[in-house]
Coordinates of C-alpha atoms in Angstrom, one line a residue:
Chain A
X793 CA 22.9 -5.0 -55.7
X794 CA 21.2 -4.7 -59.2
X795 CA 23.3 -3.4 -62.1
X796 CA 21.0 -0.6 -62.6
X797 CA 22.0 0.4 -59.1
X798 CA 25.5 0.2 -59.6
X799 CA 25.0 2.1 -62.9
X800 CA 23.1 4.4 -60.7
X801 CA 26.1 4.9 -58.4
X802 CA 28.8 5.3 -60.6
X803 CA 26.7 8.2 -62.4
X804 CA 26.1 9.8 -59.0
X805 CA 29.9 9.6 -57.3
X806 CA 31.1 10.3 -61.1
X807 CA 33.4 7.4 -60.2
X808 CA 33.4 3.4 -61.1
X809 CA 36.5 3.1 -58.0
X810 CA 36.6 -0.2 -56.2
X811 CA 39.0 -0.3 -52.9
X812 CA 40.8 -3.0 -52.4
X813 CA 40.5 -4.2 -48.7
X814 CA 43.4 -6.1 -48.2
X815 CA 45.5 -4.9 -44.5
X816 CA 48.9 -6.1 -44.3
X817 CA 49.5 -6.0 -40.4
X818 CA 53.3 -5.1 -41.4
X819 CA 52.6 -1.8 -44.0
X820 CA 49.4 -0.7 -41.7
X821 CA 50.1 2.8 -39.9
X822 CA 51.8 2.5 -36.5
X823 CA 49.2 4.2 -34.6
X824 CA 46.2 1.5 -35.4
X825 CA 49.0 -0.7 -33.4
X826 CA 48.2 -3.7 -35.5
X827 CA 44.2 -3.4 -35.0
X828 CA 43.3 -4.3 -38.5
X829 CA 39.4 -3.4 -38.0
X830 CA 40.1 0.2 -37.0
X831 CA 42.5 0.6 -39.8
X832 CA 39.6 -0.7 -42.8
X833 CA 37.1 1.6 -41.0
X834 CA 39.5 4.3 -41.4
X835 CA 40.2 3.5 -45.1
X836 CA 36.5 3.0 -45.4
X837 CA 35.5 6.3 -44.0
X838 CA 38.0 8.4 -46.3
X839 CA 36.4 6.9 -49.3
X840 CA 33.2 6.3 -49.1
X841 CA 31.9 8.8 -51.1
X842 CA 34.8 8.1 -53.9
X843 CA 34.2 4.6 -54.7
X844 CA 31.0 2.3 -55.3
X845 CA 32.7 -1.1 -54.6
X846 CA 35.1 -2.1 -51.8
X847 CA 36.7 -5.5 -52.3
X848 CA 38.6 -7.4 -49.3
X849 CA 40.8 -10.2 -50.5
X850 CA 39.6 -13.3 -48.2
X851 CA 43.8 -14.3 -48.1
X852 CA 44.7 -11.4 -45.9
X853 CA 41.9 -12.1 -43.4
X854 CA 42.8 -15.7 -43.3
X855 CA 46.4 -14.3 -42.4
X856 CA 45.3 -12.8 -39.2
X857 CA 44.2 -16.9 -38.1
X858 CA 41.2 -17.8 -36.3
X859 CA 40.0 -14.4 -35.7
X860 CA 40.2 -13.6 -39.5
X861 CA 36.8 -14.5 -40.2
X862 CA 35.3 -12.4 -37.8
X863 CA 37.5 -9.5 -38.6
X864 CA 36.3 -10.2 -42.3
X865 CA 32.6 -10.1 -41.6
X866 CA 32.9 -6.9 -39.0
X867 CA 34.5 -4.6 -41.7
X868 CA 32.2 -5.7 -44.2
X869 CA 28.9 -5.0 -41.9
X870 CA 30.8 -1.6 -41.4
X871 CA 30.8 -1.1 -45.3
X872 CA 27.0 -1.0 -45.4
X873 CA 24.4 -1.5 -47.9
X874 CA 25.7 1.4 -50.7
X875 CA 28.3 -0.1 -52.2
X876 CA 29.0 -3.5 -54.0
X877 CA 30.6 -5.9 -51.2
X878 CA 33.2 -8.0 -53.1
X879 CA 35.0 -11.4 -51.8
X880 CA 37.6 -11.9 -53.7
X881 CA 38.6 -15.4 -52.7
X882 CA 38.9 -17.2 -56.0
X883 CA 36.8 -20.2 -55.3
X884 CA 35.4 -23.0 -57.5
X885 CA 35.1 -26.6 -56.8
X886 CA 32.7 -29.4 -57.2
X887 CA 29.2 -28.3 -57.1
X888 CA 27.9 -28.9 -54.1
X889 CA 31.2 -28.1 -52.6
X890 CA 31.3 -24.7 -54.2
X891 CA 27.5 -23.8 -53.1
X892 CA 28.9 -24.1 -49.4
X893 CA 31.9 -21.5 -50.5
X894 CA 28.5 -19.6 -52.0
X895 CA 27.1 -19.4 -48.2
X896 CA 29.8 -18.7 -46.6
X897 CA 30.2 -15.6 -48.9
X898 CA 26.8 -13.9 -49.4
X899 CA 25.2 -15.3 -46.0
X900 CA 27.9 -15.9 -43.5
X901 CA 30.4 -12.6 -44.7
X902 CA 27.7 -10.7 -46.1
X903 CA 29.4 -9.4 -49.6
X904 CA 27.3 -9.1 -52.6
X905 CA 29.9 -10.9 -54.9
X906 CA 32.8 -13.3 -55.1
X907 CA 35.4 -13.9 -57.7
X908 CA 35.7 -17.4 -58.8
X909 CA 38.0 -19.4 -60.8
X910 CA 37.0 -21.3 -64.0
X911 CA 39.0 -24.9 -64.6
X912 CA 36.9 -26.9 -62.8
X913 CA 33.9 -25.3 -65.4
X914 CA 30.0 -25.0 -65.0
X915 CA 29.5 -27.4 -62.1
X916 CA 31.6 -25.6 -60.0
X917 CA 30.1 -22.1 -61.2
X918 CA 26.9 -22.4 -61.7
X919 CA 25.9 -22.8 -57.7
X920 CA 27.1 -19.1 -57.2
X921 CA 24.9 -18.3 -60.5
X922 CA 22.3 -19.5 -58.8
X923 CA 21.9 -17.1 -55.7
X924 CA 19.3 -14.4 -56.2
X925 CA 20.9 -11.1 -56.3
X926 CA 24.7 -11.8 -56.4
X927 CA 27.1 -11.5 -58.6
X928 CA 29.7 -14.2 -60.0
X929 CA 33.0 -12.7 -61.3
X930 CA 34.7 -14.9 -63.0
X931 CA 38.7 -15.1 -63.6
X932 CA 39.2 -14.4 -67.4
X933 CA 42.3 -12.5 -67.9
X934 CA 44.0 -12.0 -64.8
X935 CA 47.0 -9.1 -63.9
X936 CA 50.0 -11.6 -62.7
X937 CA 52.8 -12.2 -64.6
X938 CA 51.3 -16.2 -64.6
X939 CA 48.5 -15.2 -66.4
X940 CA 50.6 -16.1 -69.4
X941 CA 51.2 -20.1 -68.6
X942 CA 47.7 -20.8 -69.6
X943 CA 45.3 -18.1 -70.0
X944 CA 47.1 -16.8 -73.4
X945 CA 47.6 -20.1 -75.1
X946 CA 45.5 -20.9 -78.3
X947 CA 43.0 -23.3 -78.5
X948 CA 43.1 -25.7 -81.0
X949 CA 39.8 -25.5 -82.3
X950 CA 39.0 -21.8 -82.4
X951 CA 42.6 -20.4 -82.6
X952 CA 41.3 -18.4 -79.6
X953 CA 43.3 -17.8 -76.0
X954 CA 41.8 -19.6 -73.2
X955 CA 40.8 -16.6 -71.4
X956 CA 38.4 -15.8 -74.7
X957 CA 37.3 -19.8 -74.3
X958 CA 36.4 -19.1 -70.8
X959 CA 34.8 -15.8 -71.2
X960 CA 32.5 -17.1 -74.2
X961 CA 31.8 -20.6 -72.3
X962 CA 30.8 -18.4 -69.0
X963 CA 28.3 -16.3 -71.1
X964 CA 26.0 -19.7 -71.7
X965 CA 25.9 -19.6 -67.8
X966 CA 25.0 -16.3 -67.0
X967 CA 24.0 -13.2 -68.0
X968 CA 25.5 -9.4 -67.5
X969 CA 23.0 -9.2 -64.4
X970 CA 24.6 -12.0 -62.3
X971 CA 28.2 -12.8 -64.1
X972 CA 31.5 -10.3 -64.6
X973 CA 35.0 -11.2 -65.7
X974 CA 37.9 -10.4 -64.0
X975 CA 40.3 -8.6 -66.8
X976 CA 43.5 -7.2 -65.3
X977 CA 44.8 -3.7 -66.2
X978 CA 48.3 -5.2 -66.9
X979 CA 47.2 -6.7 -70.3
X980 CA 45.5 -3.1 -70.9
X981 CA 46.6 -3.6 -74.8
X982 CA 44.1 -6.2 -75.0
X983 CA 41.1 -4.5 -73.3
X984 CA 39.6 -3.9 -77.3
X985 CA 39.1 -7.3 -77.5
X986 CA 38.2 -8.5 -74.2
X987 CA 35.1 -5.5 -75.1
X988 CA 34.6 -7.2 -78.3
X989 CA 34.3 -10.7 -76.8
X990 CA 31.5 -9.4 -74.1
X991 CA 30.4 -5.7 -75.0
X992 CA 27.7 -5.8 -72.7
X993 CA 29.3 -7.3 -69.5
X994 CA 31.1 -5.5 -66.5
X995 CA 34.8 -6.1 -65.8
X996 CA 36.4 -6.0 -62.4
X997 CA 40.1 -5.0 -63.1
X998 CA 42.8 -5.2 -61.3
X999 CA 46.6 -4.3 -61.2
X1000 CA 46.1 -0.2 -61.4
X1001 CA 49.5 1.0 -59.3
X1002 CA 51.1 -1.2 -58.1
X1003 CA 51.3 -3.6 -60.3
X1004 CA 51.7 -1.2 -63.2
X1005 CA 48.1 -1.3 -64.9
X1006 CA 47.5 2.0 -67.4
X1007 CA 43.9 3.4 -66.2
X1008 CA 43.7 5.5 -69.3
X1009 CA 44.1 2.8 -71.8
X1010 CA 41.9 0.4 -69.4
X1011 CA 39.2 2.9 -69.8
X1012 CA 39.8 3.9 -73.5
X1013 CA 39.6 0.3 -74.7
X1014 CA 37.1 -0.8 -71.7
X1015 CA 34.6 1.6 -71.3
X1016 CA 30.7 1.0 -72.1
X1017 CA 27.7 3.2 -72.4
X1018 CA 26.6 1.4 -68.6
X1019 CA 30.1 2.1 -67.8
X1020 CA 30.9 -1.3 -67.7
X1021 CA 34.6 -1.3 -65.5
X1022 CA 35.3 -1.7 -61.8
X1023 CA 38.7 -0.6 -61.1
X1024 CA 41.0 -1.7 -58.5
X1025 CA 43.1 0.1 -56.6
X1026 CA 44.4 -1.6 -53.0
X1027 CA 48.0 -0.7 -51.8
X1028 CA 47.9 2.4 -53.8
X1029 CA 45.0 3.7 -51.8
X1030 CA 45.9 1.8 -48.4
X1031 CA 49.4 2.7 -48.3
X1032 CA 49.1 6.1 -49.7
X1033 CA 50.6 9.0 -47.2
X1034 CA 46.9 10.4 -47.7
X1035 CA 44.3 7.6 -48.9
X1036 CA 41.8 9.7 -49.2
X1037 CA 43.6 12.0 -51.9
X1038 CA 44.8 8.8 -53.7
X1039 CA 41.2 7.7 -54.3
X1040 CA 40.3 11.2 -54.9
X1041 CA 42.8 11.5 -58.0
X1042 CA 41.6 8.2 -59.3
X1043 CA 37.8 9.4 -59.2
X1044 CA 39.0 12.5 -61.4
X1045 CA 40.6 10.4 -63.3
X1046 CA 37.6 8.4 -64.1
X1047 CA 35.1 11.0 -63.8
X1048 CA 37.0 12.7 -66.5
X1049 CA 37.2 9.0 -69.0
X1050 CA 33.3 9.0 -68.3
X1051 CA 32.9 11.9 -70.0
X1052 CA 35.2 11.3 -72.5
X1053 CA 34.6 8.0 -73.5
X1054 CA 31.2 6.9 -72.1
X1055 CA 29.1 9.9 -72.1
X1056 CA 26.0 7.9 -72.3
X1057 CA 26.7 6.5 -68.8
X1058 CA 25.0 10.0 -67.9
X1059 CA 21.5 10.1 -69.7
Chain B
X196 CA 56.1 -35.7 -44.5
X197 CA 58.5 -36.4 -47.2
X198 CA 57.9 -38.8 -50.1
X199 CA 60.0 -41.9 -48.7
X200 CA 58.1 -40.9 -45.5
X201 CA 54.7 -41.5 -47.6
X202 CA 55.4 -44.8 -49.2
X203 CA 56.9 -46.4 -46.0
X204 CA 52.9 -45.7 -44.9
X205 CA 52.0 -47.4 -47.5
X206 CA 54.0 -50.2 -47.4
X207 CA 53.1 -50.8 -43.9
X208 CA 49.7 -50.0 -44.1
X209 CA 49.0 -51.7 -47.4
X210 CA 46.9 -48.8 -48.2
X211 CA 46.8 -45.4 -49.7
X212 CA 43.5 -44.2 -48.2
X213 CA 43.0 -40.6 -48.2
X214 CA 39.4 -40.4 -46.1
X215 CA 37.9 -37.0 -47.1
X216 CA 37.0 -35.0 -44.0
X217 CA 34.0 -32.9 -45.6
X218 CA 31.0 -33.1 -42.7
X219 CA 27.8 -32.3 -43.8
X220 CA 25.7 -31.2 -40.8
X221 CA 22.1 -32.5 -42.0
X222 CA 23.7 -36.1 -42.9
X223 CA 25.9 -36.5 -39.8
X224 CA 24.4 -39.5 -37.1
X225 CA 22.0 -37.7 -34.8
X226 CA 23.6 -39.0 -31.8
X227 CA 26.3 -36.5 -32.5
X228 CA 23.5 -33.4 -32.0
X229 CA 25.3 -31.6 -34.7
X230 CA 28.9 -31.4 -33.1
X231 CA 31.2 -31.7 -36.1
X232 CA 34.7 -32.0 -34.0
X233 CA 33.2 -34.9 -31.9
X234 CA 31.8 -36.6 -35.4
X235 CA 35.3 -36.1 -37.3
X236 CA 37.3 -37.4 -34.1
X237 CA 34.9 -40.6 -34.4
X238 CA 35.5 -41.0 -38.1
X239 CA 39.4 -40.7 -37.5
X240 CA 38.9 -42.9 -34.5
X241 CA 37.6 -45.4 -37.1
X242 CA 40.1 -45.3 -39.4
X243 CA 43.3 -44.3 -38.4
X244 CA 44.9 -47.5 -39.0
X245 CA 42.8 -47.8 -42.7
X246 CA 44.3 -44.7 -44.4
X247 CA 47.6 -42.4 -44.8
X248 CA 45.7 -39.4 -45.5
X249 CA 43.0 -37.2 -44.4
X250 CA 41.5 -34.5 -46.6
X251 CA 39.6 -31.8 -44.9
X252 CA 37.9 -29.7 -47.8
X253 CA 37.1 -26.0 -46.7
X254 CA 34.4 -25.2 -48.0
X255 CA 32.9 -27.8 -45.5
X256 CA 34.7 -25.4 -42.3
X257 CA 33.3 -22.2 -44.0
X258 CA 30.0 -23.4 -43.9
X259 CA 30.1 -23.4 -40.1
X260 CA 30.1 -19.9 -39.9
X261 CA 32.5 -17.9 -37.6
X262 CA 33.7 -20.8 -35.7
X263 CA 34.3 -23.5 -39.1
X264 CA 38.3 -22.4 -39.0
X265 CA 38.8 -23.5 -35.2
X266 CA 36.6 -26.7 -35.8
X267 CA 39.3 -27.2 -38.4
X268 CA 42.2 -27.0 -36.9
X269 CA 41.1 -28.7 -33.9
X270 CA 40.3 -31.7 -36.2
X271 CA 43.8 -31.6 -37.6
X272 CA 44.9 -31.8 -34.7
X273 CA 43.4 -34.6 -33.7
X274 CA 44.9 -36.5 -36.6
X275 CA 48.2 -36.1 -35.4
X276 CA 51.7 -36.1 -37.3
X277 CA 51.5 -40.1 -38.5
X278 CA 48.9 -39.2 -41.3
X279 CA 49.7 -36.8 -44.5
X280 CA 47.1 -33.8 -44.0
X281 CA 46.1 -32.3 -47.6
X282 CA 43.7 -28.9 -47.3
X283 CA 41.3 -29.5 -49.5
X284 CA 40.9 -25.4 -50.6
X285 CA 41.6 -24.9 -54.6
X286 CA 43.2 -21.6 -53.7
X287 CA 45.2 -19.3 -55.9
X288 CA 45.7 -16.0 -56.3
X289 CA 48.8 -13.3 -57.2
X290 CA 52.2 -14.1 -55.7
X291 CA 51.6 -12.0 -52.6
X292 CA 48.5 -12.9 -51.9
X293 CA 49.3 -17.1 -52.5
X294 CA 51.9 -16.5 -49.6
X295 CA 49.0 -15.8 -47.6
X296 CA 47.2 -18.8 -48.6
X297 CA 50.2 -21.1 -47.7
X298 CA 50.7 -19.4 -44.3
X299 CA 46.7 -20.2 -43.1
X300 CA 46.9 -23.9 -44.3
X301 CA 50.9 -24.8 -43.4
X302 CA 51.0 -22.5 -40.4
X303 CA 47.3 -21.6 -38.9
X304 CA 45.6 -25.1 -39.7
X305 CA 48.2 -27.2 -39.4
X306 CA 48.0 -29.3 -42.7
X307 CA 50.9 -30.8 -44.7
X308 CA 49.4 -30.3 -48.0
X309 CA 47.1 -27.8 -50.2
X310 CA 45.3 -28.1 -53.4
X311 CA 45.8 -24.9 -55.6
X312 CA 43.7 -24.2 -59.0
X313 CA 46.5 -23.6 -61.7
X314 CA 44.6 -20.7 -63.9
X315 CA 46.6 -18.3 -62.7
X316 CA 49.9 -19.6 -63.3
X317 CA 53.3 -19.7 -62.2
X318 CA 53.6 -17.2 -59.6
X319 CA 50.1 -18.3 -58.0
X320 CA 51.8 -21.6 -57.8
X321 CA 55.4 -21.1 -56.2
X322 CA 54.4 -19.4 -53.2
X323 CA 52.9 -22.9 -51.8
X324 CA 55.8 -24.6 -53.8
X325 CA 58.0 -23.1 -51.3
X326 CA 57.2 -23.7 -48.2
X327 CA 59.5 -26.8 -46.9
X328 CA 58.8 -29.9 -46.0
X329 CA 54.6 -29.4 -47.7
X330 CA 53.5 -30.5 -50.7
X331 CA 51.3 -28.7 -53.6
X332 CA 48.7 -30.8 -55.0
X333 CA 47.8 -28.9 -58.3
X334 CA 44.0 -29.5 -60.4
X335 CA 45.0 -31.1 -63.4
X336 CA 42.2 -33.5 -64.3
X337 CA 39.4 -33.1 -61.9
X338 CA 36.5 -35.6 -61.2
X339 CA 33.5 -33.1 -62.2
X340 CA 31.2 -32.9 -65.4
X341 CA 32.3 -29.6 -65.5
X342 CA 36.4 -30.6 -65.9
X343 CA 35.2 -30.8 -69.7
X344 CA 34.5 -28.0 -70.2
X345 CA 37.8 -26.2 -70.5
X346 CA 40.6 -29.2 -69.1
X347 CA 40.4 -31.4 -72.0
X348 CA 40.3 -28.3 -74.8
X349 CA 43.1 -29.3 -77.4
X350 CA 45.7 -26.4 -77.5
X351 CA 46.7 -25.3 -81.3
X352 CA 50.8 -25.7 -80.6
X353 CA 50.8 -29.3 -79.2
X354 CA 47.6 -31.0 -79.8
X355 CA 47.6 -31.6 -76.1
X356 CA 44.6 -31.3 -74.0
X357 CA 44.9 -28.1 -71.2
X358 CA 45.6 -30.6 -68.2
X359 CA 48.5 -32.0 -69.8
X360 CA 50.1 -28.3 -70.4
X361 CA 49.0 -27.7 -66.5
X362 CA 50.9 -31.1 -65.9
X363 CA 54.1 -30.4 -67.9
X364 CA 54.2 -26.8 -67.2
X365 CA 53.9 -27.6 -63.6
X366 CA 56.7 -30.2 -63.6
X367 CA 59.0 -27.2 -64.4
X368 CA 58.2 -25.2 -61.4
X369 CA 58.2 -28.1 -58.5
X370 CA 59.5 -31.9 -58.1
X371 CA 58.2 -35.3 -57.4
X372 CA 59.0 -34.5 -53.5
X373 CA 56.4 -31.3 -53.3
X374 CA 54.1 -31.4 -56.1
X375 CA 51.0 -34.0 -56.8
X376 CA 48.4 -33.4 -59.3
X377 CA 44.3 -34.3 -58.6
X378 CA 43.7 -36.5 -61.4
X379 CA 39.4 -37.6 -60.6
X380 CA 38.3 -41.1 -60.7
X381 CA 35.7 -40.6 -62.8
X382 CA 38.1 -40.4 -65.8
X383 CA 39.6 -43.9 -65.2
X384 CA 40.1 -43.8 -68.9
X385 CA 42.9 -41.5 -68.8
X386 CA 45.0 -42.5 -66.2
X387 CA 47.3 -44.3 -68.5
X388 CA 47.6 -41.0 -70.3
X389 CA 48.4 -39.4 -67.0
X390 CA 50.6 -41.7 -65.8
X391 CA 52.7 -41.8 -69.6
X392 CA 53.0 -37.9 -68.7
X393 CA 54.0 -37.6 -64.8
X394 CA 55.4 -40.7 -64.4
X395 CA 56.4 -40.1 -60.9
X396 CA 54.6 -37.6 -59.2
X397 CA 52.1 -38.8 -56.8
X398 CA 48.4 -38.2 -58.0
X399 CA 45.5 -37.3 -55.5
X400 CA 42.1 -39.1 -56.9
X401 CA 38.9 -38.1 -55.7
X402 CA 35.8 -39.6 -57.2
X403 CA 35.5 -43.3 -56.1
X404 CA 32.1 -44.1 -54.5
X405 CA 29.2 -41.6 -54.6
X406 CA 30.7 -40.2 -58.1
X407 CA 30.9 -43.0 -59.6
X408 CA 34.7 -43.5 -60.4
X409 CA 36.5 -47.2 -60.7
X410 CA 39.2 -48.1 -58.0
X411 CA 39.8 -50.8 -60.5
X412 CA 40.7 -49.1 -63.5
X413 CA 42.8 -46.1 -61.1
X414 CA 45.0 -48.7 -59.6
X415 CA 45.6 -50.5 -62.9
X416 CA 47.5 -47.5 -65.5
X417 CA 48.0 -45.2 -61.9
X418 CA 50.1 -47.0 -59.9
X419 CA 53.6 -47.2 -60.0
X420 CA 56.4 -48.6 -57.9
X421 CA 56.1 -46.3 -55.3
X422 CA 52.5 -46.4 -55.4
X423 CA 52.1 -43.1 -56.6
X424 CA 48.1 -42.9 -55.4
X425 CA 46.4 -41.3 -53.0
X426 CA 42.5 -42.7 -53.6
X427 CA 40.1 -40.5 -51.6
X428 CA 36.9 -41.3 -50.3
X429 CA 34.8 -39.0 -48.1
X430 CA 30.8 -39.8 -48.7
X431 CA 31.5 -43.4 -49.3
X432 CA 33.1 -43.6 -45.3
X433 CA 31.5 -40.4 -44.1
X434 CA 27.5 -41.8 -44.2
X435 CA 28.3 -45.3 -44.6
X436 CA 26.3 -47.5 -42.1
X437 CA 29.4 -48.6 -40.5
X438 CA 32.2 -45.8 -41.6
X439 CA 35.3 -48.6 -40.7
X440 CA 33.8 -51.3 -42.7
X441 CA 33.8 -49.0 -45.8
X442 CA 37.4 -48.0 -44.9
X443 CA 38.4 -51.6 -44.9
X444 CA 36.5 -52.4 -47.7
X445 CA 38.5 -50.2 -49.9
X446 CA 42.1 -50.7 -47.6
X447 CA 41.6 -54.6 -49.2
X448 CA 41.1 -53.5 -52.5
X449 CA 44.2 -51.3 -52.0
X450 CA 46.1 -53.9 -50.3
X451 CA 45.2 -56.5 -53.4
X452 CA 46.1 -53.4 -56.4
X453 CA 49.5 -52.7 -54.3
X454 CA 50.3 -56.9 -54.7
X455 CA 48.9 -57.1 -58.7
X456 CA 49.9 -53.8 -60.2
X457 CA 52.6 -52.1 -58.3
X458 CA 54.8 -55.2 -56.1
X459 CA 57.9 -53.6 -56.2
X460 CA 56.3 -51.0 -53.1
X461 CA 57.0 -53.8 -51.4
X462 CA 61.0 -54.2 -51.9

């Protein structure tokens, strides 16, 4: 999917929602008795029309064992072609090594993305740069507690944090029609400058609920005239009493920042 | 496997082999037709009695499509419990979501050991730190152009490169019985430097043979007197003309490093 589409989508649905698909057999509702497929068509059905990227977190299918895969590549065939199909399965390895985690993502599961990590550098990025039509999200600031160990530190030549190292390295590689960052919602405070560092680029963000992310000061701070955010929401949606109300008061929520703070995103 | 567990291989083996499990379906002998489980059980046929470690990397399994995770663990199960089995997988990800991780590779596959990408941070980390009895094998200095890019970047409070503050950090959260960095081969140069900083964790060293790196120089400033090496080879056995010669090739070499550079493995 080409970022004009997605721009097109988020003007449509009003909304810039991505739902996190990641079943935890043990928190799933009784009556799917465990059948983790029937459950993500479910949660897939009540949001549809909210959200323009859904997200499944390759962990959680490798959890159910052998069958994990399939179940992975079933619920993503069910998603269809409307809406950004992201692995999140924070790759990255030698080169040739990493264009084989490539495959498997875009031709074996089908997604349209994957979210990689960045210490192993370009080698181990640039093969999912390379394939037509997909997108590379990169790890940049991320929403855990650990993101502090080594993404925050200061570099010795530039003064800089890592994350800003890894961002500004990244945007030799690619360009905002193939690369986005991952910038979690905890660190909302420094959204300002993870805009200033790449104005132009689109950030998938997680940590909203759960993990205690502020979507108002993710959107004041992050918001661009294309938009510009993905925003995460998993267990809050999944595990909600009604799902499809939870995604319905976060596309309110963001259909009402658009107009405040990225009006542009509608001419 | 436990440490003592590890060297007592070693010592009877004269060898710290790791053979690199990564089958590449076009390069595989055509007698095979293709069939990855009957090629790996040949190459662990081969040599069993050469190495203490096998190193299936995922990526490899993914690439098989839907039925790449059985092949897997079908293969590690082939190699038995008398061999150290290290999950080649770079994973990573929020506390939660880590668990997951550990419970595919300990539990589903089978192995002993995982590599996990350190960007993230503590919390990515522990999960697979605490799992008894397996071993995390964190990327510190990896064998790939790209480890440049970001892994040697001074940081502005210690002058340090970043691998050394993944290194020390790291030493903090886990022990010389379940921790082991990947320090490439191709950066021979710095294994004294490694060694002067982790002085008694066991290092996993990919990149000897087809990237170029010198099992001379590794075994000189990175073995200790418990060894303290793992040297992996995977293309160098994999698509040699005969894979068992290459394996004893390198076994010798070990066996003649063990006697100059690190003696006391044998007291």
């Amino acid at each position: 999917m080409k970022k004009q589409e997605l721009v097109q989508r988020i003007r449509s649905k009003r909304s810039f929602l991505c739902v996190g698909l990641d079943p935890d057999v043990s928190r799933i509702p009784e009556r799917f008795s465990g059948d983790v497929l029937a459950f993500n068509r479910w949660i897939i059905d009540q949001t549809r029309d909210l959200c323009v990227a859904y997200k499944p977190n390759t962990a959680f299918y490798e959890a159910l064992g052998l069958e994990g895969t399939r179940i992975l590549k079933q619920t993503i065939a069910y998603i269809g072609n409307n809406h950004l199909i992201i692995a999140d399965a924070k790759r990255g390895d030698i080169g040739n090594t990493s264009r084989y985690y490539a495959r498997f993502a875009f031709d074996t599961l089908g997604a349209d993305a994957i979210t990689v990590a960045p210490y192993m550098g370009a080698d181990s990025v640039q093969p999912f740069l390379e394939e037509a039509g997909k997108w590379t999200i990169l790890l940049a600031l991320t929403s855990n507690s650990g993101s502090s160990d080594f993404q925050h530190a200061l570099q010795g030549d530039t003064g800089q944090p890592l994350y800003e190292r890894v961002m500004r390295t990244a945007m030799e590689w690619g360009s905002t029609d193939n690369l986005m960052f991952v910038c979690g919602a905890t660190r909302a405070e420094r959204f300002g400058d993870l805009r200033r560092i790449a104005p132009d680029h689109f950030f998938l963000v997680p940590g909203i609920g759960a993990q205690g992310g502020d979507l108002a000061a993710v959107c004041t701070f992050g918001l661009n005239d294309e938009c510009g955010l993905l925003v995460n929401s998993s267990r809050g949606i999944l595990y909600a009493e009604d799902p499809r109300r939870a995604a319905l008061d976060l596309q309110r929520q963001m259909d009402e920042a658009l107009k405040n703070y990225a009006p542009k995103v509608f001419e």
